mmCIF file of C-alpha atoms and ligand atoms in Angstrom:
data_model
loop_
_atom_site.group_PDB
_atom_site.id
_atom_site.type_symbol
_atom_site.label_atom_id
_atom_site.label_comp_id
_atom_site.label_asym_id
_atom_site.label_seq_id
_atom_site.Cartn_x
_atom_site.Cartn_y
_atom_site.Cartn_z
ATOM 1 C CA UNK Q 1 94.623 41.854 -99.558
ATOM 2 C CA UNK Q 2 97.913 39.927 -100.063
ATOM 3 C CA UNK Q 3 99.141 36.547 -101.462
ATOM 4 C CA UNK Q 4 102.540 35.266 -100.257
ATOM 5 C CA UNK Q 5 102.901 32.481 -102.904
ATOM 6 C CA UNK Q 6 105.876 32.978 -105.229
ATOM 7 C CA UNK Q 7 105.786 33.941 -108.978
ATOM 8 C CA UNK Q 8 106.886 31.397 -111.455
ATOM 9 C CA UNK Q 9 109.200 32.480 -114.344
ATOM 10 C CA UNK Q 10 110.309 30.249 -117.083
ATOM 11 C CA UNK Q 11 112.669 30.510 -119.883
ATOM 12 C CA UNK Q 12 114.446 28.050 -122.286
ATOM 13 C CA UNK Q 13 117.598 28.694 -120.454
ATOM 14 C CA UNK Q 14 119.458 31.403 -118.610
ATOM 15 C CA UNK Q 15 118.329 34.417 -120.830
ATOM 16 C CA UNK Q 16 115.178 34.915 -118.818
ATOM 17 C CA UNK Q 17 117.242 35.803 -115.934
ATOM 18 C CA UNK Q 18 117.410 39.291 -117.507
ATOM 19 C CA UNK Q 19 113.678 39.464 -116.867
ATOM 20 C CA UNK Q 20 114.009 38.047 -113.367
ATOM 21 C CA UNK Q 21 116.661 40.732 -112.573
ATOM 22 C CA UNK Q 22 114.257 43.502 -113.623
ATOM 23 C CA UNK Q 23 111.620 41.783 -111.520
ATOM 24 C CA UNK Q 24 113.762 41.578 -108.347
ATOM 25 C CA UNK Q 25 114.427 45.396 -108.738
ATOM 26 C CA UNK Q 26 110.646 46.342 -109.370
ATOM 27 C CA UNK Q 27 109.135 43.847 -106.763
ATOM 28 C CA UNK Q 28 111.623 43.384 -104.062
ATOM 29 C CA UNK Q 29 108.902 41.863 -101.721
ATOM 30 C CA UNK Q 30 107.993 38.803 -104.097
ATOM 31 C CA UNK Q 31 109.276 35.349 -103.744
ATOM 32 C CA UNK Q 32 110.499 34.044 -107.392
ATOM 33 C CA UNK Q 33 110.757 30.613 -108.666
ATOM 34 C CA UNK Q 34 112.818 30.421 -111.949
ATOM 35 C CA UNK Q 35 113.065 27.358 -114.170
ATOM 36 C CA UNK Q 36 115.356 27.237 -117.231
ATOM 37 C CA UNK Q 37 114.811 24.272 -119.577
ATOM 38 C CA UNK Q 38 118.608 24.149 -120.242
ATOM 39 C CA UNK Q 39 118.480 20.661 -121.320
ATOM 40 C CA UNK Q 40 116.412 21.541 -124.415
ATOM 41 C CA UNK Q 41 117.811 24.940 -125.349
ATOM 42 C CA UNK Q 42 117.559 26.458 -127.755
ATOM 43 C CA UNK Q 43 113.802 26.798 -128.417
ATOM 44 C CA UNK Q 44 114.419 29.324 -130.916
ATOM 45 C CA UNK Q 45 115.268 26.752 -133.693
ATOM 46 C CA UNK Q 46 112.371 24.486 -132.903
ATOM 47 C CA UNK Q 47 108.851 24.004 -134.391
ATOM 48 C CA UNK Q 48 106.025 25.806 -132.708
ATOM 49 C CA UNK Q 49 104.395 22.432 -131.689
ATOM 50 C CA UNK Q 50 107.601 21.461 -130.033
ATOM 51 C CA UNK Q 51 108.072 24.851 -128.187
ATOM 52 C CA UNK Q 52 104.432 24.542 -127.109
ATOM 53 C CA UNK Q 53 104.879 21.180 -125.649
ATOM 54 C CA UNK Q 54 108.001 22.126 -123.796
ATOM 55 C CA UNK Q 55 106.555 25.204 -122.263
ATOM 56 C CA UNK Q 56 103.516 23.231 -121.117
ATOM 57 C CA UNK Q 57 105.648 20.794 -119.350
ATOM 58 C CA UNK Q 58 107.830 23.781 -117.779
ATOM 59 C CA UNK Q 59 104.684 25.456 -116.548
ATOM 60 C CA UNK Q 60 103.069 22.472 -115.105
ATOM 61 C CA UNK Q 61 106.434 22.079 -113.084
ATOM 62 C CA UNK Q 62 106.071 25.625 -111.848
ATOM 63 C CA UNK Q 63 102.416 24.817 -110.839
ATOM 64 C CA UNK Q 64 103.823 22.208 -108.438
ATOM 65 C CA UNK Q 65 105.494 25.090 -106.528
ATOM 66 C CA UNK Q 66 102.010 26.736 -105.845
ATOM 67 C CA UNK Q 67 102.848 29.808 -107.947
ATOM 68 C CA UNK Q 68 100.411 32.468 -108.117
ATOM 69 C CA UNK Q 69 101.366 33.737 -111.497
ATOM 70 C CA UNK Q 70 103.507 32.757 -114.409
ATOM 71 C CA UNK Q 71 105.886 34.897 -116.429
ATOM 72 C CA UNK Q 72 107.148 33.448 -119.671
ATOM 73 C CA UNK Q 73 110.405 35.131 -119.862
ATOM 74 C CA UNK Q 74 111.400 33.605 -123.250
ATOM 75 C CA UNK Q 75 110.318 35.514 -126.367
ATOM 76 C CA UNK Q 76 110.190 32.283 -128.285
ATOM 77 C CA UNK Q 77 107.640 30.704 -125.825
ATOM 78 C CA UNK Q 78 105.766 33.658 -125.511
ATOM 79 C CA UNK Q 79 105.278 34.206 -129.315
ATOM 80 C CA UNK Q 80 104.110 30.759 -129.978
ATOM 81 C CA UNK Q 81 102.668 29.480 -126.772
ATOM 82 C CA UNK Q 82 101.152 32.357 -124.538
ATOM 83 C CA UNK Q 83 97.654 31.971 -125.769
ATOM 84 C CA UNK Q 84 97.395 28.061 -125.020
ATOM 85 C CA UNK Q 85 99.322 28.255 -121.850
ATOM 86 C CA UNK Q 86 97.050 30.931 -120.724
ATOM 87 C CA UNK Q 87 94.098 28.786 -121.559
ATOM 88 C CA UNK Q 88 95.633 25.836 -119.665
ATOM 89 C CA UNK Q 89 96.473 27.517 -116.501
ATOM 90 C CA UNK Q 90 93.215 29.625 -116.079
ATOM 91 C CA UNK Q 91 92.453 31.410 -114.060
ATOM 92 C CA UNK Q 92 96.265 31.739 -113.067
ATOM 93 C CA UNK Q 93 97.378 35.052 -114.692
ATOM 94 C CA UNK Q 94 100.093 34.318 -117.281
ATOM 95 C CA UNK Q 95 102.418 37.253 -118.655
ATOM 96 C CA UNK Q 96 104.462 36.877 -121.720
ATOM 97 C CA UNK Q 97 107.457 39.175 -122.785
ATOM 98 C CA UNK Q 98 106.414 40.081 -126.410
ATOM 99 C CA UNK Q 99 103.711 42.601 -125.699
ATOM 100 C CA UNK Q 100 105.943 44.487 -123.097
ATOM 101 C CA UNK Q 101 108.583 44.435 -125.483
ATOM 102 C CA UNK Q 102 106.403 45.714 -128.259
ATOM 103 C CA UNK Q 103 105.326 48.514 -125.741
ATOM 104 C CA UNK Q 104 109.020 49.570 -125.101
ATOM 105 C CA UNK Q 105 109.499 49.742 -128.844
ATOM 106 C CA UNK Q 106 106.450 51.799 -129.509
ATOM 107 C CA UNK Q 107 107.346 54.121 -126.603
ATOM 108 C CA UNK Q 108 110.855 54.630 -128.014
ATOM 109 C CA UNK Q 109 110.399 55.127 -131.832
ATOM 110 C CA UNK Q 110 110.228 58.831 -133.033
ATOM 111 C CA UNK Q 111 110.133 58.015 -136.708
ATOM 112 C CA UNK Q 112 107.734 55.006 -136.761
ATOM 113 C CA UNK Q 113 110.291 52.379 -137.900
ATOM 114 C CA UNK Q 114 111.286 49.639 -135.539
ATOM 115 C CA UNK Q 115 113.629 46.731 -136.001
ATOM 116 C CA UNK Q 116 113.141 43.530 -133.961
ATOM 117 C CA UNK Q 117 115.909 40.955 -133.633
ATOM 118 C CA UNK Q 118 114.953 37.687 -132.271
ATOM 119 C CA UNK Q 119 115.300 33.791 -132.836
ATOM 120 C CA UNK Q 120 114.196 32.097 -135.992
ATOM 121 C CA UNK Q 121 111.032 30.906 -134.526
ATOM 122 C CA UNK Q 122 109.995 34.250 -133.168
ATOM 123 C CA UNK Q 123 110.502 35.852 -136.370
ATOM 124 C CA UNK Q 124 108.679 33.240 -138.296
ATOM 125 C CA UNK Q 125 105.601 33.581 -136.141
ATOM 126 C CA UNK Q 126 105.406 37.369 -136.584
ATOM 127 C CA UNK Q 127 104.210 37.854 -132.977
ATOM 128 C CA UNK Q 128 106.330 41.181 -132.603
ATOM 129 C CA UNK Q 129 104.867 42.549 -135.808
ATOM 130 C CA UNK Q 130 101.214 41.997 -134.600
ATOM 131 C CA UNK Q 131 101.915 43.104 -131.017
ATOM 132 C CA UNK Q 132 103.546 46.342 -132.341
ATOM 133 C CA UNK Q 133 100.892 47.250 -135.016
ATOM 134 C CA UNK Q 134 98.174 46.163 -132.524
ATOM 135 C CA UNK Q 135 99.579 49.109 -130.368
ATOM 136 C CA UNK Q 136 100.448 51.452 -133.035
ATOM 137 C CA UNK Q 137 99.201 50.344 -136.484
ATOM 138 C CA UNK Q 138 101.314 52.646 -138.764
ATOM 139 C CA UNK Q 139 104.592 51.595 -137.229
ATOM 140 C CA UNK Q 140 106.735 49.688 -139.855
ATOM 141 C CA UNK Q 141 108.366 46.854 -138.261
ATOM 142 C CA UNK Q 142 111.465 45.094 -139.861
ATOM 143 C CA UNK Q 143 112.378 41.717 -138.176
ATOM 144 C CA UNK Q 144 115.570 39.685 -138.295
ATOM 145 C CA UNK Q 145 116.535 36.420 -136.866
ATOM 146 C CA UNK Q 146 120.120 36.359 -135.115
ATOM 147 C CA UNK Q 147 120.564 32.886 -133.928
ATOM 148 C CA UNK Q 148 124.255 33.172 -133.466
ATOM 149 C CA UNK Q 149 123.649 35.874 -130.764
ATOM 150 C CA UNK Q 150 122.140 33.221 -128.537
ATOM 151 C CA UNK Q 151 125.453 31.183 -128.579
ATOM 152 C CA UNK Q 152 127.521 34.231 -127.942
ATOM 153 C CA UNK Q 153 125.561 35.312 -125.135
ATOM 154 C CA UNK Q 154 125.661 31.825 -123.792
ATOM 155 C CA UNK Q 155 129.403 31.642 -124.182
ATOM 156 C CA UNK Q 156 129.749 34.947 -122.167
ATOM 157 C CA UNK Q 157 131.373 36.702 -125.146
ATOM 158 C CA UNK Q 158 129.395 40.012 -124.540
ATOM 159 C CA UNK Q 159 132.003 41.977 -126.331
ATOM 160 C CA UNK Q 160 135.323 41.880 -128.464
ATOM 161 C CA UNK Q 161 136.299 41.319 -131.859
ATOM 162 C CA UNK Q 162 134.156 38.142 -132.830
ATOM 163 C CA UNK Q 163 130.974 39.491 -131.196
ATOM 164 C CA UNK Q 164 131.260 42.859 -133.014
ATOM 165 C CA UNK Q 165 131.958 40.944 -136.308
ATOM 166 C CA UNK Q 166 128.707 39.097 -135.855
ATOM 167 C CA UNK Q 167 126.721 42.125 -134.884
ATOM 168 C CA UNK Q 168 128.006 43.852 -137.865
ATOM 169 C CA UNK Q 169 127.155 40.984 -140.259
ATOM 170 C CA UNK Q 170 123.640 40.584 -139.060
ATOM 171 C CA UNK Q 171 122.776 44.225 -138.225
ATOM 172 C CA UNK Q 172 124.489 46.690 -140.515
ATOM 173 C CA UNK Q 173 122.274 45.547 -143.508
ATOM 174 C CA UNK Q 174 119.249 46.674 -141.527
ATOM 175 C CA UNK Q 175 120.837 50.333 -141.339
ATOM 176 C CA UNK Q 176 122.072 51.100 -144.930
ATOM 177 C CA UNK Q 177 123.645 54.639 -145.035
ATOM 178 C CA UNK Q 178 121.255 57.172 -146.299
ATOM 179 C CA UNK Q 179 118.200 54.810 -146.291
ATOM 180 C CA UNK Q 180 114.987 54.981 -144.435
ATOM 181 C CA UNK Q 181 116.238 53.242 -141.341
ATOM 182 C CA UNK Q 182 114.692 52.265 -138.099
ATOM 183 C CA UNK Q 183 115.500 54.343 -135.158
ATOM 184 C CA UNK Q 184 114.554 51.812 -132.426
ATOM 185 C CA UNK Q 185 115.887 48.292 -132.148
ATOM 186 C CA UNK Q 186 113.810 45.761 -129.955
ATOM 187 C CA UNK Q 187 115.937 43.013 -128.575
ATOM 188 C CA UNK Q 188 113.308 40.485 -128.962
ATOM 189 C CA UNK Q 189 115.101 37.604 -127.417
ATOM 190 C CA UNK Q 190 116.002 37.426 -123.673
ATOM 191 C CA UNK Q 191 119.515 36.447 -124.340
ATOM 192 C CA UNK Q 192 120.277 39.624 -126.298
ATOM 193 C CA UNK Q 193 120.277 42.360 -123.564
ATOM 194 C CA UNK Q 194 123.731 41.272 -122.169
ATOM 195 C CA UNK Q 195 125.008 42.174 -125.888
ATOM 196 C CA UNK Q 196 123.504 45.694 -125.591
ATOM 197 C CA UNK Q 197 126.798 47.522 -125.114
ATOM 198 C CA UNK Q 198 128.418 45.603 -128.122
ATOM 199 C CA UNK Q 199 125.342 46.451 -130.243
ATOM 200 C CA UNK Q 200 125.399 50.036 -129.387
ATOM 201 C CA UNK Q 201 128.998 50.143 -129.998
ATOM 202 C CA UNK Q 202 128.535 48.978 -133.673
ATOM 203 C CA UNK Q 203 125.339 50.966 -134.372
ATOM 204 C CA UNK Q 204 126.117 54.208 -132.588
ATOM 205 C CA UNK Q 205 123.602 56.352 -130.707
ATOM 206 C CA UNK Q 206 121.126 56.975 -133.584
ATOM 207 C CA UNK Q 207 119.386 53.654 -132.737
ATOM 208 C CA UNK Q 208 117.642 53.370 -129.460
ATOM 209 C CA UNK Q 209 117.917 49.732 -127.954
ATOM 210 C CA UNK Q 210 115.089 48.330 -125.900
ATOM 211 C CA UNK Q 211 114.237 45.105 -124.323
ATOM 212 C CA UNK Q 212 111.226 43.596 -122.513
ATOM 213 C CA UNK Q 213 112.569 43.211 -119.088
ATOM 214 C CA UNK Q 214 111.535 46.436 -117.392
ATOM 215 C CA UNK Q 215 108.154 46.619 -119.197
ATOM 216 C CA UNK Q 216 107.424 42.962 -118.304
ATOM 217 C CA UNK Q 217 108.276 43.745 -114.635
ATOM 218 C CA UNK Q 218 105.996 46.707 -114.807
ATOM 219 C CA UNK Q 219 103.199 44.504 -116.298
ATOM 220 C CA UNK Q 220 103.451 41.886 -113.575
ATOM 221 C CA UNK Q 221 103.433 44.660 -111.086
ATOM 222 C CA UNK Q 222 100.247 45.948 -112.587
ATOM 223 C CA UNK Q 223 98.723 42.421 -112.586
ATOM 224 C CA UNK Q 224 99.526 41.818 -108.952
ATOM 225 C CA UNK Q 225 97.875 45.029 -108.080
ATOM 226 C CA UNK Q 226 94.943 44.409 -110.380
ATOM 227 C CA UNK Q 227 94.341 40.881 -108.641
ATOM 228 C CA UNK Q 228 95.198 41.636 -105.210
ATOM 229 C CA UNK Q 229 98.165 39.278 -105.482
ATOM 230 C CA UNK Q 230 101.217 41.253 -104.072
ATOM 231 C CA UNK Q 231 103.173 39.669 -101.368
ATOM 232 C CA UNK Q 232 102.818 41.230 -97.928
ATOM 233 C CA UNK Q 233 105.911 43.371 -96.811
ATOM 234 C CA UNK Q 234 108.806 41.214 -95.753
ATOM 235 C CA UNK Q 235 112.568 41.768 -95.031
ATOM 236 C CA UNK Q 236 114.154 39.459 -97.489
ATOM 237 C CA UNK Q 237 112.373 37.754 -100.489
ATOM 238 C CA UNK Q 238 113.483 34.416 -101.675
ATOM 239 C CA UNK Q 239 114.678 33.367 -105.323
ATOM 240 C CA UNK Q 240 114.937 29.707 -106.018
ATOM 241 C CA UNK Q 241 116.528 28.564 -109.251
ATOM 242 C CA UNK Q 242 115.777 25.254 -111.095
ATOM 243 C CA UNK Q 243 117.353 23.913 -114.484
ATOM 244 C CA UNK Q 244 116.867 20.773 -116.484
ATOM 245 C CA UNK Q 245 120.523 20.375 -117.076
ATOM 246 C CA UNK Q 246 124.018 21.216 -115.360
ATOM 247 C CA UNK Q 247 123.479 23.287 -112.522
ATOM 248 C CA UNK Q 248 127.266 24.334 -112.652
ATOM 249 C CA UNK Q 249 126.810 25.773 -116.132
ATOM 250 C CA UNK Q 250 123.612 27.463 -115.183
ATOM 251 C CA UNK Q 251 125.253 29.091 -112.220
ATOM 252 C CA UNK Q 252 128.429 30.102 -114.192
ATOM 253 C CA UNK Q 253 126.570 31.671 -117.422
ATOM 254 C CA UNK Q 254 123.546 32.647 -115.554
ATOM 255 C CA UNK Q 255 125.503 34.996 -113.370
ATOM 256 C CA UNK Q 256 126.179 37.168 -116.377
ATOM 257 C CA UNK Q 257 122.440 37.382 -117.137
ATOM 258 C CA UNK Q 258 121.336 37.879 -113.617
ATOM 259 C CA UNK Q 259 124.045 40.466 -112.820
ATOM 260 C CA UNK Q 260 124.636 38.658 -109.484
ATOM 261 C CA UNK Q 261 126.559 35.628 -108.487
ATOM 262 C CA UNK Q 262 124.637 32.458 -108.600
ATOM 263 C CA UNK Q 263 126.141 29.528 -106.598
ATOM 264 C CA UNK Q 264 125.868 26.043 -108.278
ATOM 265 C CA UNK Q 265 124.718 24.784 -104.980
ATOM 266 C CA UNK Q 266 121.691 27.319 -105.329
ATOM 267 C CA UNK Q 267 120.362 25.532 -108.530
ATOM 268 C CA UNK Q 268 118.324 22.454 -108.415
ATOM 269 C CA UNK Q 269 118.459 19.892 -111.140
ATOM 270 C CA UNK Q 270 114.935 19.057 -112.266
ATOM 271 C CA UNK Q 271 113.181 16.542 -114.799
ATOM 272 C CA UNK Q 272 110.243 17.559 -117.002
ATOM 273 C CA UNK Q 273 107.795 14.922 -117.266
ATOM 274 C CA UNK Q 274 105.858 15.002 -120.555
ATOM 275 C CA UNK Q 275 102.468 16.708 -120.041
ATOM 276 C CA UNK Q 276 99.499 14.549 -121.177
ATOM 277 C CA UNK Q 277 98.776 17.072 -123.920
ATOM 278 C CA UNK Q 278 102.250 16.724 -125.264
ATOM 279 C CA UNK Q 279 102.105 12.876 -125.275
ATOM 280 C CA UNK Q 280 99.008 12.651 -127.510
HETATM 281 N N1 LIG C 301 115.013 32.471 -124.620
HETATM 282 C C1 LIG C 301 114.884 32.416 -125.955
HETATM 283 C C2 LIG C 301 114.156 33.760 -126.374
HETATM 284 O O1 LIG C 301 113.925 34.669 -125.736
HETATM 285 C C3 LIG C 301 116.223 32.446 -126.629
HETATM 286 C C4 LIG C 301 117.094 31.062 -126.602
HETATM 287 C C5 LIG C 301 116.336 29.953 -127.382
HETATM 288 O O2 LIG C 301 116.354 29.958 -128.553
HETATM 289 O O3 LIG C 301 116.005 29.103 -126.480
HETATM 290 O O4 LIG C 301 113.703 33.828 -127.539
#
């Protein structure tokens, strides 16, 4: 059994391209449609109600592309909107990135103490703590919002003095000398994997960094198998990019996250119409 419709992937901006990259590597047969809501980024500083309304509009646009599955490649949207989106799109499978990120953290920790860095909204909602403790109830979870990291990643400042200073300021207090410190750091925001090199440089090799990209790609593969939804073998799969603002900027900054050159001409500018539920 096969299903040749594309998979829809959504993020508030370009960070979700780190998940798209892992999906491309793990699922080379699949056609992918990616939507970045760049006009309304960041989601991470907004209220849960606003993020839910935006996310609903975004997935409704993906549905117009006849997608067979939706991946919420945004931690903020996954943490506050996964349940309502899954309900609204039933029976279409919807996968978020928080559970796969939690799974990666639980697999990596040796001492049972995980730190999670994310946006303010993800931290406030506590979804990572719940997801980690659902998988391993005795694990201690320390959460920290690092909103400036989103701006650094967007600016392409993935290393250098300013980036390292910001990392030191946010993260060193989580790892005091001689204290009971986490041995694993979950990058609970899709923007953060591009800062992984600089974070490792500051924290050293005693802390294992994990993100949700690869575990999400595995969760997608499992769901495709489970539901008989995998694409039939094909020579070259397609990726379609859409953004709600500035295709030029999406292509330039997105190339850093995607790890491949994206041409501005390959990015379609789209408008998200308010969903009925968001208007009421
Ligand atoms: N994509 C968001 C996330 O993974 C980060 C950017 C934002 O705040 O919108 O949480």
